[in-house]
mmCIF file of C-alpha atoms in Angstrom:
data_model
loop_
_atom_site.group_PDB
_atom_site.id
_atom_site.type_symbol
_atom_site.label_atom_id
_atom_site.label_comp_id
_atom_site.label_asym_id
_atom_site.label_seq_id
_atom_site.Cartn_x
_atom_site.Cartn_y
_atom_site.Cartn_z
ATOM 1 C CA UNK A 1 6.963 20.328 -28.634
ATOM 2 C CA UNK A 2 10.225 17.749 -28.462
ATOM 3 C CA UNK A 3 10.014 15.126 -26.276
ATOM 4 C CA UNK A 4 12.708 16.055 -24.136
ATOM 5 C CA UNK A 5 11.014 19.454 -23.495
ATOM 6 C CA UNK A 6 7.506 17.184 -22.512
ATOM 7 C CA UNK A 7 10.027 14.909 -20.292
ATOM 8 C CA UNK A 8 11.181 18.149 -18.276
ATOM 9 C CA UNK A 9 7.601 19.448 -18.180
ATOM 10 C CA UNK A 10 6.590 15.924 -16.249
ATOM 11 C CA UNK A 11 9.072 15.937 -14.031
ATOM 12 C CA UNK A 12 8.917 19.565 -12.809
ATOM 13 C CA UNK A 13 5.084 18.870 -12.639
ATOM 14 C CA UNK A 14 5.040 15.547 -11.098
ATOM 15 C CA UNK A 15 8.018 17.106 -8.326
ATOM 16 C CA UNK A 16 5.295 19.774 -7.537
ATOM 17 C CA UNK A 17 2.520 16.989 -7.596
ATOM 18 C CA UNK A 18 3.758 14.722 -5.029
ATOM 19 C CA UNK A 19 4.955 17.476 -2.106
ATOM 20 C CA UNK A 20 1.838 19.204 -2.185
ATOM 21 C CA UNK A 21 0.509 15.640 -0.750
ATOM 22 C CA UNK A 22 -1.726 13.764 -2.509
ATOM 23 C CA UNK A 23 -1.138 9.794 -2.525
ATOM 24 C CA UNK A 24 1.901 9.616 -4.538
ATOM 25 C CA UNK A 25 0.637 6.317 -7.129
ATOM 26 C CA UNK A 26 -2.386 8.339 -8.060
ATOM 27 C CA UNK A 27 -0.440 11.554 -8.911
ATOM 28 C CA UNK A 28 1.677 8.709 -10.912
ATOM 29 C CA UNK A 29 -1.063 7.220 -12.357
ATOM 30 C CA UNK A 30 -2.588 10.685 -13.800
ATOM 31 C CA UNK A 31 0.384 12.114 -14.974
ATOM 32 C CA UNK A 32 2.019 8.853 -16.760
ATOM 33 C CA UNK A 33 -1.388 8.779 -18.222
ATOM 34 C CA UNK A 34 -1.418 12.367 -19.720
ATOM 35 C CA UNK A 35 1.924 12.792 -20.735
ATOM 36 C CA UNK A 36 2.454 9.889 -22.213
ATOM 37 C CA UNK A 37 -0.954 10.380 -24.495
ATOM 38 C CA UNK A 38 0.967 13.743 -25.257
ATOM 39 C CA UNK A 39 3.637 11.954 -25.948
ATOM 40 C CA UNK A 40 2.791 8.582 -27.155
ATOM 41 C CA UNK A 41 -0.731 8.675 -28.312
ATOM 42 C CA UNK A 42 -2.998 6.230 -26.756
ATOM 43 C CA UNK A 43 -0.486 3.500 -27.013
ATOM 44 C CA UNK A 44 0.476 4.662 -23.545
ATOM 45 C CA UNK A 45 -2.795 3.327 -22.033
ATOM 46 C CA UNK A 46 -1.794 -0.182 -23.200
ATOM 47 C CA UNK A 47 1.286 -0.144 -21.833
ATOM 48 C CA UNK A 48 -0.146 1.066 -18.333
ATOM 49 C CA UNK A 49 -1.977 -1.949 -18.188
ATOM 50 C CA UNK A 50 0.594 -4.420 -19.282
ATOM 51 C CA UNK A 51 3.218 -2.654 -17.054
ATOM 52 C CA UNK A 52 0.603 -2.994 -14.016
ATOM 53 C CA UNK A 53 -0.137 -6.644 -14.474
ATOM 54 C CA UNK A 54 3.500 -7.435 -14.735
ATOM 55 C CA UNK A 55 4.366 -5.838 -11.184
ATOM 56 C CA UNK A 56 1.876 -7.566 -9.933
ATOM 57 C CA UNK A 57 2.783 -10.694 -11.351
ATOM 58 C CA UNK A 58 6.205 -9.787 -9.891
ATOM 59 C CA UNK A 59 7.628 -13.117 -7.770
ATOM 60 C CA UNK A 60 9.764 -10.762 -5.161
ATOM 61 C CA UNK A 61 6.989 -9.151 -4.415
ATOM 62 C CA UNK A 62 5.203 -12.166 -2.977
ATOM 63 C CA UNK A 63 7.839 -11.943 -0.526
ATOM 64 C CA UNK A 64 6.244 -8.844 1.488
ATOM 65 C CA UNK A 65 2.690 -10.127 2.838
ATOM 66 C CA UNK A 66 5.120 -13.674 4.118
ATOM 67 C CA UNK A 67 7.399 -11.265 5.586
ATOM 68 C CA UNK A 68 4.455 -9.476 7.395
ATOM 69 C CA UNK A 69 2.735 -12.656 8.410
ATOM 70 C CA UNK A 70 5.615 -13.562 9.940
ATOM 71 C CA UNK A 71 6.321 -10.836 12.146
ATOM 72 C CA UNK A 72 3.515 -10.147 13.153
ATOM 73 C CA UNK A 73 2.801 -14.062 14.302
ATOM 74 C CA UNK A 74 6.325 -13.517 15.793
ATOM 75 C CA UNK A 75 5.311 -10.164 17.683
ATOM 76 C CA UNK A 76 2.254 -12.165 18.687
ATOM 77 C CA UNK A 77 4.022 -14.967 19.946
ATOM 78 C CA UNK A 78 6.267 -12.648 22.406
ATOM 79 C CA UNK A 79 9.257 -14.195 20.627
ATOM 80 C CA UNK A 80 11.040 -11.009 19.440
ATOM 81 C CA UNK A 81 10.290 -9.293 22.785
ATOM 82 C CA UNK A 82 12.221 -11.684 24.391
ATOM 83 C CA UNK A 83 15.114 -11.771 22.141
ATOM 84 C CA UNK A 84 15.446 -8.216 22.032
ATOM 85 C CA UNK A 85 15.519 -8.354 25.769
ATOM 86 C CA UNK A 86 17.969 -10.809 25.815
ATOM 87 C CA UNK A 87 19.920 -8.588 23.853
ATOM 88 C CA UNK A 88 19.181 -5.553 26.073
ATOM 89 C CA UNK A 89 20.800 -7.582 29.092
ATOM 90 C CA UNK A 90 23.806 -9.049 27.205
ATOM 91 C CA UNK A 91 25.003 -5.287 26.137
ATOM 92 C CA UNK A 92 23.871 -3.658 28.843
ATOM 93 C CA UNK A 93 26.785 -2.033 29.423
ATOM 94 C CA UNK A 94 27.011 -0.755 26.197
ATOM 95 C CA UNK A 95 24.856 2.836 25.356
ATOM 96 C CA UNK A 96 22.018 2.712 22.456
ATOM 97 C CA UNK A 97 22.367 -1.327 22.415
ATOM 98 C CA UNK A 98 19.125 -1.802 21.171
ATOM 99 C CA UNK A 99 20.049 0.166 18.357
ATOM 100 C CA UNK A 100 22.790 -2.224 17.544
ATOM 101 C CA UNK A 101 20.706 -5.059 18.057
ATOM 102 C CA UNK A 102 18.013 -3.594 15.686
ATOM 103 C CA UNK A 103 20.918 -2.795 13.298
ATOM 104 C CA UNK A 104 22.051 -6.496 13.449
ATOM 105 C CA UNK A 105 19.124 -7.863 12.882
ATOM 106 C CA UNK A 106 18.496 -5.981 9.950
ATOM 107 C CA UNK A 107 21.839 -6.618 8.324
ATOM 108 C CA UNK A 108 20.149 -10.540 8.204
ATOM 109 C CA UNK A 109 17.100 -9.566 7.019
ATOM 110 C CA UNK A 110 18.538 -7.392 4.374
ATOM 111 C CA UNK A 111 20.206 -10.505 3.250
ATOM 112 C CA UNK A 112 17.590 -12.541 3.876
ATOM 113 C CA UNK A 113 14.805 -10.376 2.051
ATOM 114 C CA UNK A 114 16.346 -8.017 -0.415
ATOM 115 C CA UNK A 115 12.919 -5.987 -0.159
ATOM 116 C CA UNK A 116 13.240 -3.054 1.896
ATOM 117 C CA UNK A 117 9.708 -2.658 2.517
ATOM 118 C CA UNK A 118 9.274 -5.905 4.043
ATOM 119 C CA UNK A 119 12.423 -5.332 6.339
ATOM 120 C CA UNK A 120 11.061 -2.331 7.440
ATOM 121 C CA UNK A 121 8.080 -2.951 7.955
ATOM 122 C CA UNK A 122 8.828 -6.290 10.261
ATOM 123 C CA UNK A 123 11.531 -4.119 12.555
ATOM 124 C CA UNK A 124 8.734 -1.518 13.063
ATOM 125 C CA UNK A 125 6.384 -4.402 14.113
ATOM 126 C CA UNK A 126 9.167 -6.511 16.619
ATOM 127 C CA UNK A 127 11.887 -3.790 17.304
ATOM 128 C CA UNK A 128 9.591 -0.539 17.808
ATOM 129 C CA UNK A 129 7.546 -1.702 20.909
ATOM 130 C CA UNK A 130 10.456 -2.987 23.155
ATOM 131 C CA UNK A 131 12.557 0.268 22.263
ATOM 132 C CA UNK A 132 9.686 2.387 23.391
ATOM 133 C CA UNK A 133 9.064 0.504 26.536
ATOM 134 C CA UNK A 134 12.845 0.953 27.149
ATOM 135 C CA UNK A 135 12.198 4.655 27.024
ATOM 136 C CA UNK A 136 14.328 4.906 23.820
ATOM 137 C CA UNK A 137 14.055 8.132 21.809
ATOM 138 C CA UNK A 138 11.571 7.618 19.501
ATOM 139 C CA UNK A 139 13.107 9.942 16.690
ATOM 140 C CA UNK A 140 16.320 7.976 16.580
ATOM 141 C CA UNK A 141 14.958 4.542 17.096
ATOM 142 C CA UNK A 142 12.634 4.871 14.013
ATOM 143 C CA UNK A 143 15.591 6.638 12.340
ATOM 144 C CA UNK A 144 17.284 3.160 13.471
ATOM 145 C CA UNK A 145 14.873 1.124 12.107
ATOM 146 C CA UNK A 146 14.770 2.476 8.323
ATOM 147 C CA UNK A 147 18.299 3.288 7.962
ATOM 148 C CA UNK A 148 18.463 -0.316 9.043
ATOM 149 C CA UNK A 149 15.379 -1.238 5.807
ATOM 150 C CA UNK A 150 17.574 0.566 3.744
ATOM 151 C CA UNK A 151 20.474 -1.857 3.963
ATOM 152 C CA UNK A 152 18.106 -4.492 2.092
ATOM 153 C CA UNK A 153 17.951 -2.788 -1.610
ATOM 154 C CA UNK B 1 16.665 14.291 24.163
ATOM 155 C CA UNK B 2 14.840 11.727 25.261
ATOM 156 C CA UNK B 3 11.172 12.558 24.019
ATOM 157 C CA UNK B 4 8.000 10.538 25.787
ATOM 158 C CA UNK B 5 5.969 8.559 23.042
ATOM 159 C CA UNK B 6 2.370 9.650 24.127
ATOM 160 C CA UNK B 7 3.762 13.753 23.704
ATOM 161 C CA UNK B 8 5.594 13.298 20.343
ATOM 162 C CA UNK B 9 3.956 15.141 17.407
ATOM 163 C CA UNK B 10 1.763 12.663 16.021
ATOM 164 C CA UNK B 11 0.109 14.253 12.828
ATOM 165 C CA UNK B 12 1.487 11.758 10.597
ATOM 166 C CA UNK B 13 -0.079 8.981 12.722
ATOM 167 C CA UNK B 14 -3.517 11.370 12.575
ATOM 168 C CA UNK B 15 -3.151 11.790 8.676
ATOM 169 C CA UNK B 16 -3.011 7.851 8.653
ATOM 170 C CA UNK B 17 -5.332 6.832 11.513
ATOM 171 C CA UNK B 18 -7.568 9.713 11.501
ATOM 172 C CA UNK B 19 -10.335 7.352 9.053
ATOM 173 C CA UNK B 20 -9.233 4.380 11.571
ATOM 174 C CA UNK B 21 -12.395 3.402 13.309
ATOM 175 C CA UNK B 22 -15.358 2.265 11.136
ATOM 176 C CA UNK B 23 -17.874 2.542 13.096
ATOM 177 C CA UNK B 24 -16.745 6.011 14.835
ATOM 178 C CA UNK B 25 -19.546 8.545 15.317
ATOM 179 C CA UNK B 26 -20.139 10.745 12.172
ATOM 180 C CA UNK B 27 -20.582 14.567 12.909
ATOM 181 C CA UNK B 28 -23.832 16.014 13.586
ATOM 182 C CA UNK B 29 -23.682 19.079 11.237
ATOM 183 C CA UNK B 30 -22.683 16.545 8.391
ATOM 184 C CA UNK B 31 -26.000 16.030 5.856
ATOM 185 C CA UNK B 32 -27.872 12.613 6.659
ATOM 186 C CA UNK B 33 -26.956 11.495 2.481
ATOM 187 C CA UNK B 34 -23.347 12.012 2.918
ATOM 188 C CA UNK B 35 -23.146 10.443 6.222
ATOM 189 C CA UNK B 36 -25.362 7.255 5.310
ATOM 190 C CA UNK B 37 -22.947 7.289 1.619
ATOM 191 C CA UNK B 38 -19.729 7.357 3.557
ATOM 192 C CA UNK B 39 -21.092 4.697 6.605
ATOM 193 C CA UNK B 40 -21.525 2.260 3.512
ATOM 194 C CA UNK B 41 -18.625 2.687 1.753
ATOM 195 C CA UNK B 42 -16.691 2.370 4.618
ATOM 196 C CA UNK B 43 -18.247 -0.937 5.600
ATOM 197 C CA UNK B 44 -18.038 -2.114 2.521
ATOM 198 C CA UNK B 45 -14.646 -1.471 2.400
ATOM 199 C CA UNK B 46 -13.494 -3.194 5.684
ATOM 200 C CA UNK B 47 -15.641 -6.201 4.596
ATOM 201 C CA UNK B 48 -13.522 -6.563 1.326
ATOM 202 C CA UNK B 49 -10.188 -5.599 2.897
ATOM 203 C CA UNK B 50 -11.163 -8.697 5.901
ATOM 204 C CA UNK B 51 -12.094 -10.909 3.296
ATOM 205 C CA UNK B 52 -9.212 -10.243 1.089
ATOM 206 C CA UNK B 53 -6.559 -10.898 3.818
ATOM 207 C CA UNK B 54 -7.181 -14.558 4.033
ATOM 208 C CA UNK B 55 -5.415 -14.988 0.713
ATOM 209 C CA UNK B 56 -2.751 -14.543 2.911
ATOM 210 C CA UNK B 57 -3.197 -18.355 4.006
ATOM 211 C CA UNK B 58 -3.603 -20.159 0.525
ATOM 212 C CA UNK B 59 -0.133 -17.955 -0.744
ATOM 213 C CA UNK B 60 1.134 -19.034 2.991
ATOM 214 C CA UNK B 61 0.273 -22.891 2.154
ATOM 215 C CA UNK B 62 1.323 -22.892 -1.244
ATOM 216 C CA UNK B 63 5.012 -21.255 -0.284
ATOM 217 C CA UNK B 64 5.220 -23.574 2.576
ATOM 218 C CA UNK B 65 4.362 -26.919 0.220
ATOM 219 C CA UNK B 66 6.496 -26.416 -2.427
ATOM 220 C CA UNK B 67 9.983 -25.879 -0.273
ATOM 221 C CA UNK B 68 8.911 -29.093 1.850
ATOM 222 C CA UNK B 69 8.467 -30.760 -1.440
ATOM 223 C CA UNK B 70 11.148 -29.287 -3.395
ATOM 224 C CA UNK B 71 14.279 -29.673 -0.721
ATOM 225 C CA UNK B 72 12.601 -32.499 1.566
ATOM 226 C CA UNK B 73 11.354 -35.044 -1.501
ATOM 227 C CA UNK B 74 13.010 -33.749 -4.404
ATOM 228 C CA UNK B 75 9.568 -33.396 -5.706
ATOM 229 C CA UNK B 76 8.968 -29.647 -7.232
ATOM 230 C CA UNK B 77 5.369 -28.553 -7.955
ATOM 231 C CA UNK B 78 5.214 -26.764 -11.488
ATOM 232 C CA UNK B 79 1.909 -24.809 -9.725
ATOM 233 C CA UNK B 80 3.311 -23.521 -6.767
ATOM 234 C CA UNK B 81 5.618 -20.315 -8.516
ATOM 235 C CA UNK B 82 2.638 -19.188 -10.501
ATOM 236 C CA UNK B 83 -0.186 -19.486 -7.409
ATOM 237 C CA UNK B 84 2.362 -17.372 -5.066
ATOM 238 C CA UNK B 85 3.195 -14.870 -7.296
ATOM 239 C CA UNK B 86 -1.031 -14.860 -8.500
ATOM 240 C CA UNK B 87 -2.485 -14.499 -4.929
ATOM 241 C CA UNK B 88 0.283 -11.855 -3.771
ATOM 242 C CA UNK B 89 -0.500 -9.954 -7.056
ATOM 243 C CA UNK B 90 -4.666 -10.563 -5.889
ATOM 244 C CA UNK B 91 -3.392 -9.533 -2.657
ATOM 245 C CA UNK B 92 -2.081 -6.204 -3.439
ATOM 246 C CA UNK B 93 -4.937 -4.976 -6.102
ATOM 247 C CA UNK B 94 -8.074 -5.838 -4.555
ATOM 248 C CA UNK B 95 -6.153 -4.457 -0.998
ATOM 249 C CA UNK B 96 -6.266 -1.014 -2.473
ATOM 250 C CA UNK B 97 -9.862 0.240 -1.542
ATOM 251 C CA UNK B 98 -9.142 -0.998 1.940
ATOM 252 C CA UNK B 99 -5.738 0.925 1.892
ATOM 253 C CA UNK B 100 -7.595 3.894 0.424
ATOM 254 C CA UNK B 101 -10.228 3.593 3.277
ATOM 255 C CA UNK B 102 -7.876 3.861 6.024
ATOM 256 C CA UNK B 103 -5.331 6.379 4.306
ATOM 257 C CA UNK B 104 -2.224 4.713 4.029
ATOM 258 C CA UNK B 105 -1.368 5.052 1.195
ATOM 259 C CA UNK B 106 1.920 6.755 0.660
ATOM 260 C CA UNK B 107 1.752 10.902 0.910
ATOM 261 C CA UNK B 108 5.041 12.938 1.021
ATOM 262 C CA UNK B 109 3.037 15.158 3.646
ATOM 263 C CA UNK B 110 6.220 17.255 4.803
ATOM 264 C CA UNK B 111 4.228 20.414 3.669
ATOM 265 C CA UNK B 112 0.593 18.936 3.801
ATOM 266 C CA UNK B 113 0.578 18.378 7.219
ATOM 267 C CA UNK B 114 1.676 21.697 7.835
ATOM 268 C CA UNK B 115 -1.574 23.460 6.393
ATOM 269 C CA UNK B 116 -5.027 24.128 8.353
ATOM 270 C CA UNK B 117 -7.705 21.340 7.841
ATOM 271 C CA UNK B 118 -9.618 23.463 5.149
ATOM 272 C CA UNK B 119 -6.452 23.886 2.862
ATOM 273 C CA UNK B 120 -5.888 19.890 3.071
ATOM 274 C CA UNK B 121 -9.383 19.327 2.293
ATOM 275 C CA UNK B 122 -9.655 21.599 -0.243
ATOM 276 C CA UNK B 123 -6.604 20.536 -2.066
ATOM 277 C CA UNK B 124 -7.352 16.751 -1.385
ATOM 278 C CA UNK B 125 -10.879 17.369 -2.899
ATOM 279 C CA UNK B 126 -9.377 18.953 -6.012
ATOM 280 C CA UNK B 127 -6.744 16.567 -6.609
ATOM 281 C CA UNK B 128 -9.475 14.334 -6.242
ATOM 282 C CA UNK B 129 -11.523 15.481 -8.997
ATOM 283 C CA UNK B 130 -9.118 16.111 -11.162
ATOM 284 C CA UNK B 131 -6.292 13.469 -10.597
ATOM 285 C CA UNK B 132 -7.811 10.510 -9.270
ATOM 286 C CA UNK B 133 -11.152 10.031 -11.079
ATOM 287 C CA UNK B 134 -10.135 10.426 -14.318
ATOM 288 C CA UNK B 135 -6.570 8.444 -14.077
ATOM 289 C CA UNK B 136 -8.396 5.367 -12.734
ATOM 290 C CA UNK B 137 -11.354 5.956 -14.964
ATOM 291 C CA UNK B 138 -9.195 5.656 -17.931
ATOM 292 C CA UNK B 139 -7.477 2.807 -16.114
ATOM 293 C CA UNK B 140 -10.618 0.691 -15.429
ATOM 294 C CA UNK B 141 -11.659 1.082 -19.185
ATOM 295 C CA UNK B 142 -8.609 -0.321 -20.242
ATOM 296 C CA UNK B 143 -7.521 -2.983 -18.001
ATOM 297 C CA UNK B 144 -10.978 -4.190 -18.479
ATOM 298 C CA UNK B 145 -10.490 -3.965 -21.743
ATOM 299 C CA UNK B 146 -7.432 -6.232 -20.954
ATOM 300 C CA UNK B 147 -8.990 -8.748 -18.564
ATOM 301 C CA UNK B 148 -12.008 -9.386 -21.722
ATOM 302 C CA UNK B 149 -9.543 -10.134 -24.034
ATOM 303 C CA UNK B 150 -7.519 -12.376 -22.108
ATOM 304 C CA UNK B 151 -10.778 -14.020 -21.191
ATOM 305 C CA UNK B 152 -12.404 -14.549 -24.794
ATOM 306 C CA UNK B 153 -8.489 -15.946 -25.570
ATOM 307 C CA UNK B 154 -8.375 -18.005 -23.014
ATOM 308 C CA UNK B 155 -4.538 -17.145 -22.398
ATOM 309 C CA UNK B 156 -2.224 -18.708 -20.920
ATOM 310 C CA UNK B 157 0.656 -17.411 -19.065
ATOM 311 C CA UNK B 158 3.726 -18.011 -21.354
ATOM 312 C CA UNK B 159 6.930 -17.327 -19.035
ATOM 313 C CA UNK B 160 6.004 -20.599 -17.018
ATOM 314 C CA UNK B 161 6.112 -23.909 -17.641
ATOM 315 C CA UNK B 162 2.453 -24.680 -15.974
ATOM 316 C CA UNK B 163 0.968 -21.984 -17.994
ATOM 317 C CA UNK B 164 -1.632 -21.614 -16.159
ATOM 318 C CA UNK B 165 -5.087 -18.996 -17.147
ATOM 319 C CA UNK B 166 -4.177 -15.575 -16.648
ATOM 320 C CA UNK B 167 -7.754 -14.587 -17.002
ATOM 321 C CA UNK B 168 -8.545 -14.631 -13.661
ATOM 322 C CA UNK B 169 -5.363 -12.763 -11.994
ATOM 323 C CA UNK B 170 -6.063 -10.012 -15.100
ATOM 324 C CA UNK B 171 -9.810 -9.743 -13.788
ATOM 325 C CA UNK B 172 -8.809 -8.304 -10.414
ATOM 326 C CA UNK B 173 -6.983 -5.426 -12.162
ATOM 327 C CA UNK B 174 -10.492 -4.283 -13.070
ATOM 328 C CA UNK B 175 -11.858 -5.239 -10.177
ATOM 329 C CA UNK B 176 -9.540 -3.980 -7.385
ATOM 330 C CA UNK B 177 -9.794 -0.418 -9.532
ATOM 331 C CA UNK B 178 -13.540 -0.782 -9.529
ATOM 332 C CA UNK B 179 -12.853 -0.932 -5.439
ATOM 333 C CA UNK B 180 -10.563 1.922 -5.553
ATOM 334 C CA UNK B 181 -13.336 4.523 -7.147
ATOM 335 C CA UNK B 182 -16.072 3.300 -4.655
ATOM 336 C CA UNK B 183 -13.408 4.228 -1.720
ATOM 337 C CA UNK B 184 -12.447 7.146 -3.907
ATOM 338 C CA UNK B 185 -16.033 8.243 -3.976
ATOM 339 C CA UNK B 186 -16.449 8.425 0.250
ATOM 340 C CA UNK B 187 -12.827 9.878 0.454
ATOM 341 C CA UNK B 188 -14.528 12.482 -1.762
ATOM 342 C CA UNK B 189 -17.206 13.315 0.254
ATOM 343 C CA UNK B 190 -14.369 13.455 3.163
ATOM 344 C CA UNK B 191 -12.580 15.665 1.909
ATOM 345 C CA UNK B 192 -15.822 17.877 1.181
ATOM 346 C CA UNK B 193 -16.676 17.676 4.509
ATOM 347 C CA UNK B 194 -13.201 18.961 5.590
ATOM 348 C CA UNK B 195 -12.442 21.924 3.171
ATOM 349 C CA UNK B 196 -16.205 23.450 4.120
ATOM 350 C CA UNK B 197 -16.543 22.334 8.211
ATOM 351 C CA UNK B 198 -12.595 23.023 9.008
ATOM 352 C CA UNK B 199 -12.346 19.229 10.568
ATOM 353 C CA UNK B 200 -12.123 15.761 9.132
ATOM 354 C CA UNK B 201 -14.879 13.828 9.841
#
């Protein structure tokens, strides 16, 4: 068996792997592990490691618990419920303008962070609350919020 | 269009939160051994995930030190690069087990959540068995294998100019796995539970 033929094999199985459900970086784990001793030879176990301890050496990365901490202490603080109030009154007479307000903000952060996880994850925390109080759709306003992450690759 | 937040579907939230409280009742028809295994687990779990979060703080100060230092007295640490990226990387492996316990991490569940309780647990026990154990079994082996070597070495981290031990930040691969498969082993019994009773415990 080629290579190429083992690749396609790993990615139809791996596809089928993660919709059925299970936590997708154990499925990864598993099936890097196998194929690659198909493919490799236990060379592949080596490289797991190394390639593990090098994301998790990885500096961006550091970036996401900070980002956290800091939403959340700002979400504690009642700061962000304020300024998204703020917002609410100074577009009031514009439709959806906490969405635009959520989408603002997130333009910054995407600058500011560069990791969409972190973006997203710190909208969810400040933006989510105040647009459900509002009585904001909740479909669209979490559609908001990671279409707004997304901006942040 | 506008849909209340208390009467939205909330199975996702369920899937996530549905192991949320630790010290929630277990079910009566559940055996005493699997019920005592899990309470522990659990426990232990939340112990290491509470203790584990305070490396928040040190990765906090050490951030917060070297930009005051670096852009207020022109005075750059060579430590503080190498402790941030160290105690986020701590941060996120030995975090695992705890993310394990309270099922967060990452499903694509479009279909799962669709299926009756006894399908999820039965497929959840079976990927179980045969994905999880033996991909982090294998992993433990080796990344110990990995963290001994950089110990007896003594090696030093060669990309930075502090070059600081990576023994220790290499010893919580092994460790944070060795978390992971005592989580996995109560998320086991879990899913057990749920492909045989038809409810998650």
């Amino acid at each position: 068996m080629t290579n190429e033929i083992l690749g396609m094999i790993m990615i139809g199985v791996m596809l089928f792997a993660i919709f059925i459900g299970f936590p997708i970086s154990f499925t990864l784990i598993f099936l890097g592990a196998v194929f690659g001793f198909l493919g490799f030879g236990s060379l592949v176990f080596y490289l797991m490691t190394f390639q593990f301890s090098s994301v998790m050496l990885e500096q961006t990365l550091a970036a996401v618990p900070l980002f956290i901490f800091m939403g959340i202490l700002m979400e504690k603080a009642g700061l962000m419920e304020r300024l998204f109030s703020a917002v609410q009154l100074m577009l009031s007479r514009v439709r959806g303008s906490l969405f635009i307000a959520v989408l603002f903000v997130s333009t910054i952060f995407a600058a500011a962070t560069g990791i969409v996880g972190a973006s997203v994850t710190i909208l969810g925390i400040m933006a989510a609350k105040t647009m459900n109080r509002s009585n904001y759709d909740v479909k669209l306003a979490a559609g908001t919020i990671t279409a707004g992450g997304t901006l942040g690759i | 269009m506008s849909v209340v937040a208390e009467k939205l579907e909330i199975t996702d939230e369920l899937i996530a939160e549905r192991r949320g409280d630790p010290t929630g009742k277990l079910p009566e028809d559940m055996p005493v051994w699997m019920g005592k295994i899990i309470t522990k687990i659990d426990r232990f779990s939340l112990w290491i995930g509470r203790i584990v979060c305070w490396l928040t703080i040190p990765l906090f100060g050490a951030m917060v030190f070297e930009v005051v230092a670096r852009y207020a007295f022109i005075a750059p640490t060579m430590w503080a690069y190498d402790i941030s990226r160290m105690l986020a990387g701590a941060l996120f492996m030995l975090g695992a087990g705890y993310a394990l316990s309270k099922g967060v991490h990452i499903r694509a569940d479009f279909i799962y959540r669709t299926w009756s309780v006894k399908t999820q647990g039965k497929v959840d026990l079976f990927l179980y068995v045969f994905f999880y154990f033996p991909g982090l079994f294998v992993f433990l082996w080796m990344s110990t294998d990995f963290a001994y070597l950089s110990w007896i070495r003594g090696e030093r981290g060669m990309d930075t100019a502090w070059m600081p031990l990576m023994a220790p930040i290499k010893t919580c691969l092994p460790v944070g796995v060795l978390f992971l498969l005592i989580q996995g082993i109560s998320e086991l019994l879990k899913s057990y539970f749920a492909a045989t009773k038809g409810r998650w415990p």
